[in-house]
Amino acid sequence: ACAKGGQWQQAHGFLDVMRSQYILPDVIALNAAISACEKSERWQHALELVDLMQKHHVVANVITYNAAIGTCAKCGRWQQTLQLLEAMQTNKLLSTVVTCSAAISACANTSKWQHALGILGSMRMRELVP
């Protein structure tokens, strides 16, 4: 519910309550919090949550990366977007049209056309239709 409303503060509060009760948030709870960050354009908080997942050995999935990349893209953070895209590849997760489109948008909106064209080329190689 917090994710749909973009209520990142409530989502973070919920995660804090879970941790105070010694309940480790799972990928679903963390993805919801990252999605809330996306809707509120809180890219720093989204990246902190991705880092938290790694620290606590919670395995990130495509939904995790799509939300984090979408957050960074909306905020014009093209470098962080590309780092997340690279992390997906490192973790052997296949990017989707949604992932690539957000990354292309982040690059194009900040005049990083070479990066945008590179992502578009990788989409074509994988036969992903933008």
mmCIF file of C-alpha atoms in Angstrom, residues 25-82:
data_model
loop_
_atom_site.group_PDB
_atom_site.id
_atom_site.type_symbol
_atom_site.label_atom_id
_atom_site.label_comp_id
_atom_site.label_asym_id
_atom_site.label_seq_id
_atom_site.Cartn_x
_atom_site.Cartn_y
_atom_site.Cartn_z
ATOM 1 C CA PRO A 25 12.559 -7.754 5.810
ATOM 2 C CA ASP A 26 12.237 -10.039 2.808
ATOM 3 C CA VAL A 27 12.556 -9.180 -0.863
ATOM 4 C CA ILE A 28 8.831 -8.399 -1.109
ATOM 5 C CA ALA A 29 8.882 -5.854 1.732
ATOM 6 C CA LEU A 30 12.081 -4.259 0.454
ATOM 7 C CA ASN A 31 10.804 -4.114 -3.126
ATOM 8 C CA ALA A 32 7.666 -2.368 -1.883
ATOM 9 C CA ALA A 33 9.804 0.187 -0.057
ATOM 10 C CA ILE A 34 11.973 0.753 -3.147
ATOM 11 C CA SER A 35 8.827 1.196 -5.238
ATOM 12 C CA ALA A 36 7.603 3.810 -2.756
ATOM 13 C CA CYS A 37 10.922 5.607 -3.227
ATOM 14 C CA GLU A 38 10.415 5.510 -6.986
ATOM 15 C CA LYS A 39 7.029 7.167 -6.778
ATOM 16 C CA SER A 40 8.428 9.809 -4.400
ATOM 17 C CA GLU A 41 11.653 10.260 -6.411
ATOM 18 C CA ARG A 42 13.873 9.415 -3.425
ATOM 19 C CA TRP A 43 16.755 7.852 -5.298
ATOM 20 C CA GLN A 44 19.188 7.933 -2.354
ATOM 21 C CA HIS A 45 16.798 5.957 -0.182
ATOM 22 C CA ALA A 46 16.211 3.435 -2.959
ATOM 23 C CA LEU A 47 19.954 2.838 -3.274
ATOM 24 C CA GLU A 48 20.271 2.512 0.506
ATOM 25 C CA LEU A 49 17.629 -0.207 0.416
ATOM 26 C CA VAL A 50 19.441 -2.057 -2.376
ATOM 27 C CA ASP A 51 22.608 -1.866 -0.251
ATOM 28 C CA LEU A 52 20.654 -3.101 2.781
ATOM 29 C CA MET A 53 19.510 -6.111 0.768
ATOM 30 C CA GLN A 54 23.099 -6.997 -0.086
ATOM 31 C CA LYS A 55 24.235 -6.481 3.508
ATOM 32 C CA HIS A 56 21.559 -8.850 4.831
ATOM 33 C CA HIS A 57 21.910 -11.374 1.987
ATOM 34 C CA VAL A 58 18.412 -10.730 0.656
ATOM 35 C CA VAL A 59 18.552 -11.672 -3.012
ATOM 36 C CA ALA A 60 17.483 -8.810 -5.250
ATOM 37 C CA ASN A 61 15.360 -9.681 -8.274
ATOM 38 C CA VAL A 62 14.300 -7.978 -11.496
ATOM 39 C CA ILE A 63 11.540 -6.123 -9.644
ATOM 40 C CA THR A 64 14.135 -4.736 -7.221
ATOM 41 C CA TYR A 65 16.321 -3.437 -10.016
ATOM 42 C CA ASN A 66 13.428 -2.129 -12.111
ATOM 43 C CA ALA A 67 12.202 -0.034 -9.174
ATOM 44 C CA ALA A 68 15.679 1.228 -8.250
ATOM 45 C CA ILE A 69 16.583 1.989 -11.874
ATOM 46 C CA GLY A 70 13.227 3.705 -12.379
ATOM 47 C CA THR A 71 13.862 5.850 -9.303
ATOM 48 C CA CYS A 72 17.319 6.904 -10.449
ATOM 49 C CA ALA A 73 16.104 7.494 -14.004
ATOM 50 C CA LYS A 74 13.282 9.772 -12.841
ATOM 51 C CA CYS A 75 15.800 11.802 -10.876
ATOM 52 C CA GLY A 76 18.256 12.106 -13.758
ATOM 53 C CA ARG A 77 20.848 9.937 -12.012
ATOM 54 C CA TRP A 78 22.207 8.282 -15.142
ATOM 55 C CA GLN A 79 25.432 7.039 -13.536
ATOM 56 C CA GLN A 80 23.583 5.243 -10.745
ATOM 57 C CA THR A 81 21.159 3.881 -13.331
ATOM 58 C CA LEU A 82 24.010 2.372 -15.332
#
